[in-house]
Coordinates of C-alpha atoms in Angstrom, one line a residue:
M1 CA 0.0 0.1 0.1
N2 CA 1.3 3.5 -0.9
I3 CA 1.3 5.9 1.9
I4 CA 2.5 9.5 1.8
M5 CA 5.6 9.7 4.0
D6 CA 4.9 13.2 5.3
E7 CA 2.2 16.0 5.1
A8 CA 2.1 19.6 6.1
T9 CA -0.5 22.1 5.7
C10 CA 0.3 25.9 5.6
Q11 CA -1.3 29.3 4.7
V12 CA 0.1 30.8 1.5
G13 CA -1.1 34.3 0.9
K14 CA -5.1 33.8 0.9
K15 CA -5.0 30.0 0.4
K16 CA -4.2 27.0 2.3
V17 CA -2.2 24.3 0.7
T18 CA -1.0 21.1 1.9
I19 CA 2.6 19.9 0.9
A20 CA 3.3 16.2 0.7
T21 CA 6.7 14.5 0.5
E22 CA 7.5 11.0 -1.0
Q23 CA 10.8 9.3 -1.0
D24 CA 11.3 6.8 -3.7
A25 CA 12.7 6.5 -7.4
F26 CA 11.3 9.6 -9.1
D27 CA 8.7 7.8 -11.3
K28 CA 7.3 6.0 -8.3
A29 CA 7.2 8.9 -6.0
L30 CA 5.4 10.9 -8.5
A31 CA 2.9 8.2 -9.2
V32 CA 2.0 8.2 -5.5
L33 CA 1.7 11.8 -5.2
N34 CA -0.4 12.0 -8.2
K35 CA -2.7 9.2 -7.0
A36 CA -3.3 11.0 -3.8
G37 CA -4.3 14.2 -5.5
Y38 CA -1.2 16.1 -5.6
I39 CA 0.7 18.0 -8.2
Q40 CA 4.5 17.9 -8.2
T41 CA 5.8 21.4 -6.6
E42 CA 7.2 24.1 -8.6
T43 CA 10.2 25.7 -7.1
K44 CA 8.0 28.6 -6.0
D45 CA 5.7 26.4 -4.2
L46 CA 8.4 25.0 -2.2
A47 CA 9.9 28.2 -1.5
Q48 CA 6.5 29.5 -0.1
A49 CA 6.0 26.5 1.8
R50 CA 9.3 27.2 3.6
I51 CA 8.6 30.6 4.4
A52 CA 5.1 29.6 5.7
L53 CA 6.5 26.7 7.9
G54 CA 9.8 28.0 9.0
K55 CA 13.3 27.2 8.6
Q56 CA 13.3 24.3 11.0
H57 CA 10.5 22.4 9.3
D58 CA 11.5 19.4 7.1
V59 CA 10.4 21.2 3.9
S60 CA 13.4 23.5 4.7
Q61 CA 15.8 21.1 6.1
Y62 CA 15.5 18.6 3.2
G63 CA 15.8 19.4 -0.4
S64 CA 13.6 17.9 -3.1
Y65 CA 13.0 17.5 -6.9
N66 CA 10.6 20.2 -8.5
Q67 CA 8.7 20.6 -11.8
E68 CA 11.3 22.7 -13.5
G69 CA 14.3 21.1 -15.7
F70 CA 17.5 21.9 -17.2
L71 CA 18.1 21.1 -20.8
Y72 CA 21.7 20.9 -22.0
L73 CA 22.5 21.6 -25.7
P74 CA 25.6 20.1 -27.1
K75 CA 25.6 22.4 -30.2
D76 CA 25.0 25.5 -28.0
A77 CA 26.8 24.6 -24.8
K78 CA 27.3 28.3 -23.9
S79 CA 23.6 28.4 -23.0
I80 CA 21.2 26.3 -20.8
L81 CA 17.4 26.0 -21.4
I82 CA 15.5 26.1 -18.1
V83 CA 11.8 24.9 -18.6
D84 CA 8.8 25.0 -16.5
G85 CA 6.6 21.9 -15.8
K86 CA 4.5 22.4 -18.7
H87 CA 7.5 22.1 -21.0
N88 CA 9.6 19.7 -19.1
P89 CA 10.1 16.5 -21.0
I90 CA 11.0 14.7 -18.0
L91 CA 7.5 15.2 -16.5
K92 CA 6.1 13.9 -19.7
N93 CA 8.0 10.7 -19.7
P94 CA 8.9 10.2 -16.0
V95 CA 9.4 6.5 -16.4
E96 CA 11.5 6.7 -19.4
A97 CA 13.6 9.5 -17.6
T98 CA 14.0 7.4 -14.5
N99 CA 14.8 4.2 -16.5
A100 CA 17.5 6.1 -18.4
H101 CA 19.3 7.1 -15.1
R102 CA 18.7 3.4 -13.7
N103 CA 20.8 2.3 -16.6
G104 CA 23.5 4.9 -16.3
K105 CA 22.4 6.9 -19.3
E106 CA 21.3 10.5 -19.9
F107 CA 17.7 11.1 -20.9
Y108 CA 18.0 12.5 -24.4
V109 CA 15.4 14.8 -25.7
E110 CA 14.3 16.7 -28.7
A111 CA 15.0 20.5 -28.0
D112 CA 14.5 22.3 -31.2
K113 CA 10.9 23.5 -30.5
L114 CA 11.9 24.5 -26.7
R115 CA 14.9 26.3 -28.1
Q116 CA 12.6 28.3 -30.3
L117 CA 10.3 29.4 -27.3
A118 CA 13.5 30.3 -25.1
K119 CA 13.8 33.8 -23.9
S120 CA 16.7 35.5 -22.2
N121 CA 14.5 38.1 -20.4
P122 CA 13.1 36.1 -17.6
N123 CA 9.7 38.0 -17.7
D124 CA 9.4 36.9 -21.3
A125 CA 10.4 33.5 -20.3
I126 CA 7.8 33.2 -17.7
K127 CA 5.3 33.8 -20.5
S128 CA 7.0 31.2 -22.8
G129 CA 7.8 28.8 -20.3
V130 CA 11.6 28.6 -21.4
L131 CA 14.4 30.5 -20.2
L132 CA 17.7 30.9 -22.2
L133 CA 20.4 31.0 -19.4
S134 CA 23.7 32.0 -20.3
R135 CA 26.7 30.1 -18.6
N136 CA 28.1 33.6 -17.9
D137 CA 25.2 33.8 -15.4
I138 CA 26.1 30.7 -13.4
K139 CA 27.3 32.1 -10.3
N140 CA 26.2 32.5 -6.7
I141 CA 23.2 34.7 -6.5
S142 CA 23.1 37.2 -3.5
V143 CA 19.8 36.7 -1.5
D144 CA 19.1 40.4 -2.0
K145 CA 19.0 40.0 -5.6
L146 CA 17.0 36.9 -6.2
A147 CA 14.3 38.9 -8.1
E148 CA 17.0 40.4 -10.4
H149 CA 18.9 37.2 -11.4
P150 CA 17.3 35.5 -14.5
L151 CA 17.1 32.0 -13.1
S152 CA 16.0 32.8 -9.5
N153 CA 13.3 35.3 -11.1
F154 CA 12.1 32.7 -13.5
L155 CA 12.0 29.9 -10.8
L156 CA 10.6 32.0 -8.0
R157 CA 8.3 34.4 -9.8
D158 CA 6.7 36.8 -7.3
T159 CA 8.1 35.1 -4.2
A160 CA 11.7 35.7 -5.1
K161 CA 11.9 38.9 -2.8
D162 CA 10.3 37.1 0.1
Y163 CA 12.3 34.1 -0.2
G164 CA 15.3 36.2 -0.2
K165 CA 14.3 37.8 3.0
F166 CA 13.6 34.3 4.4
L167 CA 17.0 33.0 3.4
K168 CA 18.7 36.0 4.9
D169 CA 17.0 35.4 8.1
A170 CA 18.5 32.0 8.1
N171 CA 21.8 33.5 7.7
I172 CA 22.2 32.7 4.0
S173 CA 24.0 35.3 2.1
S174 CA 23.9 33.7 -1.4
V175 CA 22.4 30.8 -3.3
P176 CA 24.7 28.6 -5.4
I177 CA 23.7 27.3 -9.1
Y178 CA 25.0 23.8 -10.1
V179 CA 25.0 22.9 -13.8
D180 CA 26.8 20.0 -15.7
D181 CA 30.2 20.7 -17.3
K182 CA 30.2 22.5 -20.6
D183 CA 33.0 20.0 -22.0
Y184 CA 30.7 17.1 -21.0
T185 CA 27.8 18.6 -22.7
Q186 CA 29.6 19.1 -25.9
K187 CA 30.7 15.5 -26.0
Q188 CA 26.9 14.4 -26.0
D189 CA 25.2 13.5 -29.4
K190 CA 21.9 14.9 -28.4
P191 CA 20.4 17.5 -25.8
F192 CA 19.6 15.9 -22.5
A193 CA 17.5 16.8 -19.5
R194 CA 17.9 16.9 -15.9
L195 CA 15.4 17.7 -13.1
L196 CA 15.7 20.6 -10.8
W197 CA 16.7 19.9 -7.2
L198 CA 16.2 22.5 -4.6
W199 CA 18.7 22.1 -1.9
N200 CA 18.0 22.3 1.8
L201 CA 18.9 25.4 3.9
G202 CA 22.1 23.9 5.1
D203 CA 23.4 23.7 1.5
N204 CA 22.2 27.4 1.0
S205 CA 19.1 26.5 -0.9
G206 CA 21.0 25.8 -4.1
F207 CA 19.5 25.4 -7.5
D208 CA 20.8 22.1 -8.8
G209 CA 20.5 21.3 -12.4
F210 CA 23.4 18.8 -12.3
S211 CA 21.9 15.8 -10.5
W212 CA 21.1 13.0 -12.4
D213 CA 19.9 10.2 -10.0
L214 CA 16.1 10.0 -10.5
H215 CA 16.4 6.4 -9.7
D216 CA 18.0 6.7 -6.5
G217 CA 15.2 7.3 -4.0
S218 CA 15.5 11.1 -3.5
R219 CA 12.5 13.3 -2.1
V220 CA 9.6 14.5 -4.4
R221 CA 7.1 16.9 -3.2
G222 CA 3.4 17.6 -4.2
V223 CA 1.2 20.4 -3.4
R224 CA -2.7 20.6 -3.5
A225 CA -5.4 22.9 -2.0
S226 CA -6.1 21.9 1.5
T227 CA -9.4 20.9 2.9
E228 CA -8.4 21.5 6.5
G229 CA -9.3 24.4 8.7
A230 CA -7.4 27.7 9.1
K231 CA -4.9 26.4 11.7
L232 CA -1.5 25.5 10.4
T233 CA -1.0 21.8 10.9
S234 CA 2.0 19.4 10.3
Q235 CA 1.0 15.8 10.0
K236 CA 3.1 12.7 10.1
S237 CA 2.0 9.4 8.4
L238 CA 1.9 6.1 10.3
V239 CA 5.3 5.4 8.5
Q240 CA 7.8 7.4 10.6
R241 CA 11.3 8.2 9.0
P242 CA 14.2 7.2 11.3
T243 CA 17.0 9.8 11.8
L244 CA 20.3 9.6 10.1
T245 CA 22.0 9.0 13.3
Q246 CA 19.5 6.1 14.2
I247 CA 20.1 4.3 10.6
L248 CA 24.1 4.6 11.1
K249 CA 24.0 3.3 14.7
T250 CA 21.5 0.4 13.9
S251 CA 23.3 -0.7 10.8
R252 CA 26.7 -1.1 12.3
Q253 CA 26.0 -4.8 13.4
Y254 CA 24.8 -5.7 10.0
V255 CA 27.0 -3.8 7.4
P256 CA 30.6 -5.4 7.1
D257 CA 33.5 -3.0 7.6
A258 CA 34.7 -3.4 4.0
S259 CA 31.5 -1.8 2.4
R260 CA 30.8 0.4 5.4
K261 CA 32.2 3.7 4.1
Q262 CA 30.2 3.4 0.9
F263 CA 27.0 2.4 2.7
E264 CA 27.0 5.5 5.0
A265 CA 27.9 7.7 2.1
D266 CA 24.9 6.5 0.0
I267 CA 22.5 6.8 3.2
Q268 CA 23.7 10.3 3.9
K269 CA 22.6 11.3 0.4
L270 CA 19.2 10.4 1.4
Y271 CA 19.1 13.0 4.1
Q272 CA 20.7 15.9 2.1

């Protein structure tokens, strides 16, 4: 039986929403969320939930995959396409994308139409659904300028300034951007897509378009309108997640020393 791992309800502006977290391979986690009536979070949804629920809440302490994607172009490696959920080929083919990563391969896509839609101005890109991001803009973004940088403007929309203030309150001064290597991109035969991961506050809420481990049991979050009362709530399912310390301590008697280092490294990834 599929059970949502974690749910939290919060007030976002004039509406109440529930944010759910599921942890599994991307295709499986997305299917569980969709079956429960959730739509995968856009980056702005997660930012709004973090502001509402606070920096100590799990939505802030743990990162997750979001709707947007990074498309890498071998023939135009100086630029990267950032797509919203409507234009993200990974969301249109979640099983195929996850299987590609399961097999150690890139998820190759057709990008010609998306390239035609791409706009360098983030306000125009919000309308077209595709941002043309120059690699010259791949640098840490001051939290005071999230509304000005093309990537954070495109991803966070009207929430950019408020999220910047929230991050500053959490003693974060700048947000990093992670992308794949230009040389690696140029060596590929076709364009390929990666899903956007928004990092936890401990890692400065970085925008990550580098990760390609959809198969690896990372977190996916969904959002839906809440049917609950006005009071903010945070609910846990009957299935409770053990802490990292508990897992490492309990596993010592079962995992041989020879493979322990790699085991602990893999487990720690799940708690990033």
